[in-house]
C-alpha cells in the first residue's frame, strides 16, 4: 500500500541524509506515494458520503472544456514524473453543462486513471465531447485490454474488480466506477460502456445539456445590449 512505501522511504531518508541524490529520489517517491494515499482516502470518504446520501451536488453552469481542463490538471498531479499523451476533442462551440464541477472532475479523473491503468504499454487516451439535442456525451477512450461483455454491468458495482491476471498487477479499490456511476446519476445522467477484449474501452458520461452561464453583475450581457 502507499503507506508501506511511505514508511520505508521515510526510514531511508532518515539513514541517508548525507546523500543528495538518494534524498532526491526518496522525496520524489514520497511525493508520489502521498498523492496516491490521499487519492485513496478521498475515494473512500467520497463513497461513504455517497452511501449515506450526503454527497450534495452544487450545480452551476460550466463549459465542458473548463471542467475537462481542470480534470486533466488534477489527473496529471497524480502522475508525478510520468507524461501521458491525452488528446481532447471538443466541438467548436462552447458546450454548456449544469454540473457540480468538482464532482464531474472526480468522475473524469477516475475514468482517466483507469484508461491509463488498463490502457496497455503505451496508452493512447482521448477525451471526446459530443452533443445531442438534449444531452452532452463526455467520453474517455483508451486502446487497452478492453472488457468482456459479461463484465460490463458488474464492473460498476462497488469493490468489484474484473478477475484476470492483470488484476494482481494493477492496483485499485474497485470503487472508481461505482463513484463515476453515482456522480452521473446524481446529475440525472448515466454511464455507457463500449468495449471488447483487446479492442480498448470507451466510457461515456451522458448528461443533460446545460444553459450558458448568466453574466455576472456589471458584465455586459450581449443580448441586453442589443
Ligand atoms: P479499480 O480500477 O480500482 O479496480 P474500478 O471500479 O475503477 O476499480 O474498475 C473496476 C474494474 O473494471 C477494474 O478492476 C477493471 O477490471 C475494469 N476496468 C475499469 N476501467 C477499465 C478500462 N478502461 N479498461 C479495462 N478494464 C477496465
mmCIF file of C-alpha atoms and ligand atoms in Angstrom:
data_model
loop_
_atom_site.group_PDB
_atom_site.id
_atom_site.type_symbol
_atom_site.label_atom_id
_atom_site.label_comp_id
_atom_site.label_asym_id
_atom_site.label_seq_id
_atom_site.Cartn_x
_atom_site.Cartn_y
_atom_site.Cartn_z
ATOM 1 C CA UNK A 1 0.000 0.000 0.000
ATOM 2 C CA UNK A 2 1.172 3.618 -0.320
ATOM 3 C CA UNK A 3 1.543 3.772 3.448
ATOM 4 C CA UNK A 4 4.022 0.873 3.439
ATOM 5 C CA UNK A 5 6.280 2.575 0.923
ATOM 6 C CA UNK A 6 5.941 5.949 2.664
ATOM 7 C CA UNK A 7 7.214 4.378 5.881
ATOM 8 C CA UNK A 8 10.005 2.630 4.019
ATOM 9 C CA UNK A 9 11.201 5.774 2.246
ATOM 10 C CA UNK A 10 10.946 7.901 5.385
ATOM 11 C CA UNK A 11 13.240 5.354 7.033
ATOM 12 C CA UNK A 12 15.622 5.544 4.082
ATOM 13 C CA UNK A 13 15.671 9.339 4.280
ATOM 14 C CA UNK A 14 16.457 9.068 7.927
ATOM 15 C CA UNK A 15 19.519 6.942 7.217
ATOM 16 C CA UNK A 16 20.759 8.645 4.026
ATOM 17 C CA UNK A 17 20.571 12.295 4.923
ATOM 18 C CA UNK A 18 24.039 12.998 3.545
ATOM 19 C CA UNK A 19 23.479 11.637 0.072
ATOM 20 C CA UNK A 20 21.760 14.334 -2.039
ATOM 21 C CA UNK A 21 20.876 12.006 -4.955
ATOM 22 C CA UNK A 22 19.324 9.410 -2.674
ATOM 23 C CA UNK A 23 17.459 12.151 -0.811
ATOM 24 C CA UNK A 24 16.065 13.478 -4.101
ATOM 25 C CA UNK A 25 14.837 10.020 -5.148
ATOM 26 C CA UNK A 26 13.264 9.425 -1.721
ATOM 27 C CA UNK A 27 11.451 12.765 -1.822
ATOM 28 C CA UNK A 28 10.140 12.074 -5.321
ATOM 29 C CA UNK A 29 8.755 8.707 -4.264
ATOM 30 C CA UNK A 30 7.270 10.212 -1.106
ATOM 31 C CA UNK A 31 5.578 12.905 -3.160
ATOM 32 C CA UNK A 32 4.029 10.305 -5.456
ATOM 33 C CA UNK A 33 3.023 7.922 -2.690
ATOM 34 C CA UNK A 34 1.378 10.606 -0.566
ATOM 35 C CA UNK A 35 -0.596 11.712 -3.653
ATOM 36 C CA UNK A 36 -1.751 8.094 -4.119
ATOM 37 C CA UNK A 37 -2.642 7.758 -0.470
ATOM 38 C CA UNK A 38 -4.705 10.910 -0.391
ATOM 39 C CA UNK A 39 -6.463 9.867 -3.610
ATOM 40 C CA UNK A 40 -7.436 6.581 -1.948
ATOM 41 C CA UNK A 41 -8.619 8.250 1.230
ATOM 42 C CA UNK A 42 -10.634 10.784 -0.790
ATOM 43 C CA UNK A 43 -12.247 7.937 -2.701
ATOM 44 C CA UNK A 44 -13.278 6.118 0.443
ATOM 45 C CA UNK A 45 -14.622 9.270 2.062
ATOM 46 C CA UNK A 46 -16.445 10.146 -1.133
ATOM 47 C CA UNK A 47 -18.023 6.740 -1.278
ATOM 48 C CA UNK A 48 -19.012 6.968 2.395
ATOM 49 C CA UNK A 49 -20.771 10.273 1.744
ATOM 50 C CA UNK A 50 -22.498 8.867 -1.320
ATOM 51 C CA UNK A 51 -23.741 5.759 0.502
ATOM 52 C CA UNK A 52 -25.042 7.942 3.311
ATOM 53 C CA UNK A 53 -26.869 10.105 0.741
ATOM 54 C CA UNK A 54 -24.804 13.054 1.971
ATOM 55 C CA UNK A 55 -22.930 13.929 -1.163
ATOM 56 C CA UNK A 56 -24.619 17.141 -2.196
ATOM 57 C CA UNK A 57 -24.092 18.364 -5.741
ATOM 58 C CA UNK A 58 -23.693 22.093 -6.156
ATOM 59 C CA UNK A 59 -24.899 22.574 -9.738
ATOM 60 C CA UNK A 60 -23.644 25.538 -11.773
ATOM 61 C CA UNK A 61 -23.323 26.434 -15.460
ATOM 62 C CA UNK A 62 -19.919 25.305 -16.647
ATOM 63 C CA UNK A 63 -18.362 24.674 -20.031
ATOM 64 C CA UNK A 64 -17.227 21.149 -20.805
ATOM 65 C CA UNK A 65 -13.788 22.431 -21.791
ATOM 66 C CA UNK A 66 -13.235 24.124 -18.386
ATOM 67 C CA UNK A 67 -14.230 21.000 -16.484
ATOM 68 C CA UNK A 68 -12.072 18.781 -18.707
ATOM 69 C CA UNK A 69 -9.029 21.032 -18.335
ATOM 70 C CA UNK A 70 -9.487 21.031 -14.565
ATOM 71 C CA UNK A 71 -9.769 17.221 -14.599
ATOM 72 C CA UNK A 72 -6.636 16.881 -16.751
ATOM 73 C CA UNK A 73 -4.682 19.123 -14.352
ATOM 74 C CA UNK A 74 -5.883 17.102 -11.347
ATOM 75 C CA UNK A 75 -5.085 13.831 -13.106
ATOM 76 C CA UNK A 76 -1.581 14.971 -14.107
ATOM 77 C CA UNK A 77 -0.899 15.968 -10.494
ATOM 78 C CA UNK A 78 -1.358 12.290 -9.524
ATOM 79 C CA UNK A 79 1.076 11.064 -12.200
ATOM 80 C CA UNK A 80 4.303 12.507 -10.811
ATOM 81 C CA UNK A 81 7.171 12.154 -13.287
ATOM 82 C CA UNK A 82 5.075 10.412 -15.981
ATOM 83 C CA UNK A 83 3.837 12.213 -19.088
ATOM 84 C CA UNK A 84 0.802 10.759 -20.830
ATOM 85 C CA UNK A 85 -0.392 11.751 -24.237
ATOM 86 C CA UNK A 86 -4.074 12.562 -23.825
ATOM 87 C CA UNK A 87 -5.930 14.160 -26.714
ATOM 88 C CA UNK A 88 -9.074 16.233 -26.253
ATOM 89 C CA UNK A 89 -11.733 16.573 -28.951
ATOM 90 C CA UNK A 90 -14.343 19.278 -28.393
ATOM 91 C CA UNK A 91 -16.976 20.848 -30.638
ATOM 92 C CA UNK A 92 -16.122 24.388 -31.859
ATOM 93 C CA UNK A 93 -18.991 25.994 -29.937
ATOM 94 C CA UNK A 94 -18.843 26.053 -26.104
ATOM 95 C CA UNK A 95 -20.713 23.102 -24.634
ATOM 96 C CA UNK A 96 -22.654 24.064 -21.506
ATOM 97 C CA UNK A 97 -23.351 21.748 -18.613
ATOM 98 C CA UNK A 98 -25.236 22.231 -15.378
ATOM 99 C CA UNK A 99 -22.886 20.391 -13.059
ATOM 100 C CA UNK A 100 -21.000 20.233 -9.812
ATOM 101 C CA UNK A 101 -17.610 20.996 -11.279
ATOM 102 C CA UNK A 102 -15.608 19.156 -8.614
ATOM 103 C CA UNK A 103 -17.784 16.055 -8.774
ATOM 104 C CA UNK A 104 -17.546 15.823 -12.559
ATOM 105 C CA UNK A 105 -13.815 16.416 -12.280
ATOM 106 C CA UNK A 106 -13.610 13.427 -9.862
ATOM 107 C CA UNK A 107 -15.572 11.242 -12.275
ATOM 108 C CA UNK A 108 -13.306 12.176 -15.200
ATOM 109 C CA UNK A 109 -10.133 11.656 -13.141
ATOM 110 C CA UNK A 110 -11.377 8.155 -12.230
ATOM 111 C CA UNK A 111 -12.013 7.337 -15.893
ATOM 112 C CA UNK A 112 -8.628 8.775 -16.962
ATOM 113 C CA UNK A 113 -6.861 6.814 -14.214
ATOM 114 C CA UNK A 114 -8.470 3.584 -15.463
ATOM 115 C CA UNK A 115 -7.743 4.426 -19.105
ATOM 116 C CA UNK A 116 -4.042 4.681 -18.222
ATOM 117 C CA UNK A 117 -4.049 1.706 -15.812
ATOM 118 C CA UNK A 118 -5.735 -0.666 -18.258
ATOM 119 C CA UNK A 119 -4.518 1.077 -21.408
ATOM 120 C CA UNK A 120 -1.641 -1.266 -22.227
ATOM 121 C CA UNK A 121 2.081 -0.489 -22.521
ATOM 122 C CA UNK A 122 1.707 2.834 -24.339
ATOM 123 C CA UNK A 123 -1.797 4.030 -23.622
ATOM 124 C CA UNK A 124 -3.471 6.242 -26.203
ATOM 125 C CA UNK A 125 -6.183 8.089 -24.368
ATOM 126 C CA UNK A 126 -8.706 10.572 -25.722
ATOM 127 C CA UNK A 127 -11.395 12.688 -24.080
ATOM 128 C CA UNK A 128 -14.181 13.330 -26.572
ATOM 129 C CA UNK A 129 -17.168 15.612 -26.185
ATOM 130 C CA UNK A 130 -20.163 15.405 -28.491
ATOM 131 C CA UNK A 131 -23.628 16.891 -28.230
ATOM 132 C CA UNK A 132 -27.100 15.635 -28.969
ATOM 133 C CA UNK A 133 -30.311 17.627 -28.937
ATOM 134 C CA UNK A 134 -30.818 17.223 -25.174
ATOM 135 C CA UNK A 135 -27.627 15.579 -23.993
ATOM 136 C CA UNK A 136 -23.886 16.016 -23.802
ATOM 137 C CA UNK A 137 -21.667 12.957 -24.119
ATOM 138 C CA UNK A 138 -18.277 13.034 -22.375
ATOM 139 C CA UNK A 139 -16.218 10.005 -23.399
ATOM 140 C CA UNK A 140 -12.882 8.717 -22.193
ATOM 141 C CA UNK A 141 -11.455 6.287 -24.746
ATOM 142 C CA UNK A 142 -8.437 4.012 -24.458
ATOM 143 C CA UNK A 143 -6.920 1.388 -26.735
ATOM 144 C CA UNK A 144 -6.066 -1.026 -23.933
ATOM 145 C CA UNK A 145 -7.065 -4.505 -22.803
ATOM 146 C CA UNK A 146 -10.827 -3.998 -23.135
ATOM 147 C CA UNK A 147 -13.583 -5.653 -21.090
ATOM 148 C CA UNK A 148 -15.602 -8.782 -21.911
ATOM 149 C CA UNK A 149 -19.313 -8.168 -22.370
ATOM 150 C CA UNK A 150 -20.310 -10.307 -19.363
ATOM 151 C CA UNK A 151 -18.390 -7.891 -17.112
ATOM 152 C CA UNK A 152 -19.936 -4.677 -18.438
ATOM 153 C CA UNK A 153 -22.549 -4.404 -15.672
ATOM 154 C CA UNK A 154 -20.569 -5.909 -12.836
ATOM 155 C CA UNK A 155 -17.591 -3.557 -13.034
ATOM 156 C CA UNK A 156 -19.835 -0.685 -11.869
ATOM 157 C CA UNK A 157 -20.574 -2.499 -8.594
ATOM 158 C CA UNK A 158 -18.676 -1.280 -5.547
ATOM 159 C CA UNK A 159 -15.455 -3.139 -4.753
ATOM 160 C CA UNK A 160 -15.818 -5.275 -7.875
ATOM 161 C CA UNK A 161 -12.637 -5.883 -9.853
ATOM 162 C CA UNK A 162 -12.523 -7.912 -13.049
ATOM 163 C CA UNK A 163 -10.754 -11.141 -12.165
ATOM 164 C CA UNK A 164 -7.916 -11.688 -14.593
ATOM 165 C CA UNK A 165 -4.175 -11.971 -14.326
ATOM 166 C CA UNK A 166 -3.762 -8.221 -14.731
ATOM 167 C CA UNK A 167 -5.821 -7.526 -11.647
ATOM 168 C CA UNK A 168 -2.994 -8.755 -9.492
ATOM 169 C CA UNK A 169 -0.519 -6.381 -11.139
ATOM 170 C CA UNK A 170 -2.693 -3.267 -11.362
ATOM 171 C CA UNK A 171 -3.685 -1.832 -8.043
ATOM 172 C CA UNK A 172 -7.102 -0.442 -7.284
ATOM 173 C CA UNK A 173 -10.004 -0.477 -4.870
ATOM 174 C CA UNK A 174 -12.864 -1.395 -7.178
ATOM 175 C CA UNK A 175 -14.630 1.834 -6.190
ATOM 176 C CA UNK A 176 -13.717 4.109 -9.108
ATOM 177 C CA UNK A 177 -16.528 3.154 -11.480
ATOM 178 C CA UNK A 178 -19.126 2.914 -8.694
ATOM 179 C CA UNK A 179 -18.296 6.555 -7.888
ATOM 180 C CA UNK A 180 -18.446 7.578 -11.574
ATOM 181 C CA UNK A 181 -21.876 5.979 -11.892
ATOM 182 C CA UNK A 182 -23.131 7.621 -8.691
ATOM 183 C CA UNK A 183 -21.991 11.052 -9.890
ATOM 184 C CA UNK A 184 -23.618 10.590 -13.317
ATOM 185 C CA UNK A 185 -26.928 9.524 -11.758
ATOM 186 C CA UNK A 186 -26.684 12.417 -9.260
ATOM 187 C CA UNK A 187 -26.672 14.721 -12.312
ATOM 188 C CA UNK A 188 -29.686 12.995 -13.897
ATOM 189 C CA UNK A 189 -27.334 11.238 -16.284
ATOM 190 C CA UNK A 190 -25.895 7.780 -16.896
ATOM 191 C CA UNK A 191 -22.682 5.993 -17.864
ATOM 192 C CA UNK A 192 -22.374 3.923 -21.040
ATOM 193 C CA UNK A 193 -19.631 1.479 -21.914
ATOM 194 C CA UNK A 194 -18.431 0.254 -25.271
ATOM 195 C CA UNK A 195 -15.696 -2.327 -25.048
ATOM 196 C CA UNK A 196 -14.474 -5.658 -26.348
ATOM 197 C CA UNK A 197 -11.435 -7.604 -25.133
ATOM 198 C CA UNK A 198 -8.356 -6.378 -26.968
ATOM 199 C CA UNK A 199 -10.268 -3.505 -28.594
ATOM 200 C CA UNK A 200 -9.948 -0.842 -25.891
ATOM 201 C CA UNK A 201 -12.771 0.757 -23.929
ATOM 202 C CA UNK A 202 -14.880 3.880 -24.174
ATOM 203 C CA UNK A 203 -16.693 5.036 -21.049
ATOM 204 C CA UNK A 204 -19.232 7.782 -21.716
ATOM 205 C CA UNK A 205 -20.903 10.005 -19.143
ATOM 206 C CA UNK A 206 -24.179 11.186 -20.660
ATOM 207 C CA UNK A 207 -25.560 14.354 -19.048
ATOM 208 C CA UNK A 208 -28.465 16.684 -19.760
ATOM 209 C CA UNK A 209 -27.430 19.770 -21.742
ATOM 210 C CA UNK A 210 -26.999 22.885 -19.613
ATOM 211 C CA UNK A 211 -27.546 26.555 -20.324
ATOM 212 C CA UNK A 212 -24.940 29.261 -20.808
ATOM 213 C CA UNK A 213 -23.925 30.989 -17.562
ATOM 214 C CA UNK A 214 -25.711 34.287 -16.905
ATOM 215 C CA UNK A 215 -23.245 37.194 -16.972
ATOM 216 C CA UNK A 216 -22.088 38.367 -13.544
ATOM 217 C CA UNK A 217 -23.448 41.729 -12.356
ATOM 218 C CA UNK A 218 -21.541 44.521 -14.032
ATOM 219 C CA UNK A 219 -20.664 42.400 -17.079
ATOM 220 C CA UNK A 220 -22.357 43.417 -20.301
ATOM 221 C CA UNK A 221 -24.991 40.997 -21.451
ATOM 222 C CA UNK A 222 -24.764 40.922 -25.235
ATOM 223 C CA UNK A 223 -28.462 40.123 -25.584
ATOM 224 C CA UNK A 224 -29.488 43.041 -23.295
ATOM 225 C CA UNK A 225 -27.188 45.464 -25.059
ATOM 226 C CA UNK A 226 -28.529 44.584 -28.495
HETATM 227 P P1 LIG B 1 -10.290 -0.439 -9.862
HETATM 228 O O1 LIG B 1 -9.668 0.143 -11.090
HETATM 229 O O2 LIG B 1 -9.859 0.236 -8.609
HETATM 230 O O3 LIG B 1 -10.191 -1.940 -9.807
HETATM 231 P P2 LIG B 1 -12.867 0.468 -10.871
HETATM 232 O O4 LIG B 1 -14.198 0.484 -10.215
HETATM 233 O O5 LIG B 1 -12.353 1.761 -11.365
HETATM 234 O O6 LIG B 1 -11.876 -0.187 -9.854
HETATM 235 O O7 LIG B 1 -12.926 -0.567 -12.073
HETATM 236 C C1 LIG B 1 -13.487 -1.866 -11.851
HETATM 237 C C2 LIG B 1 -12.894 -2.857 -12.833
HETATM 238 O O8 LIG B 1 -13.275 -2.520 -14.158
HETATM 239 C C3 LIG B 1 -11.353 -2.856 -12.852
HETATM 240 O O9 LIG B 1 -10.826 -3.720 -11.858
HETATM 241 C C4 LIG B 1 -11.061 -3.347 -14.256
HETATM 242 O O10 LIG B 1 -11.100 -4.759 -14.305
HETATM 243 C C5 LIG B 1 -12.250 -2.832 -15.077
HETATM 244 N N1 LIG B 1 -11.914 -1.591 -15.835
HETATM 245 C C6 LIG B 1 -12.222 -0.322 -15.486
HETATM 246 N N2 LIG B 1 -11.811 0.551 -16.429
HETATM 247 C C7 LIG B 1 -11.243 -0.179 -17.406
HETATM 248 C C8 LIG B 1 -10.633 0.138 -18.681
HETATM 249 N N3 LIG B 1 -10.535 1.408 -19.113
HETATM 250 N N4 LIG B 1 -10.182 -0.890 -19.430
HETATM 251 C C9 LIG B 1 -10.283 -2.174 -18.990
HETATM 252 N N5 LIG B 1 -10.847 -2.536 -17.809
HETATM 253 C C10 LIG B 1 -11.331 -1.565 -17.026
#
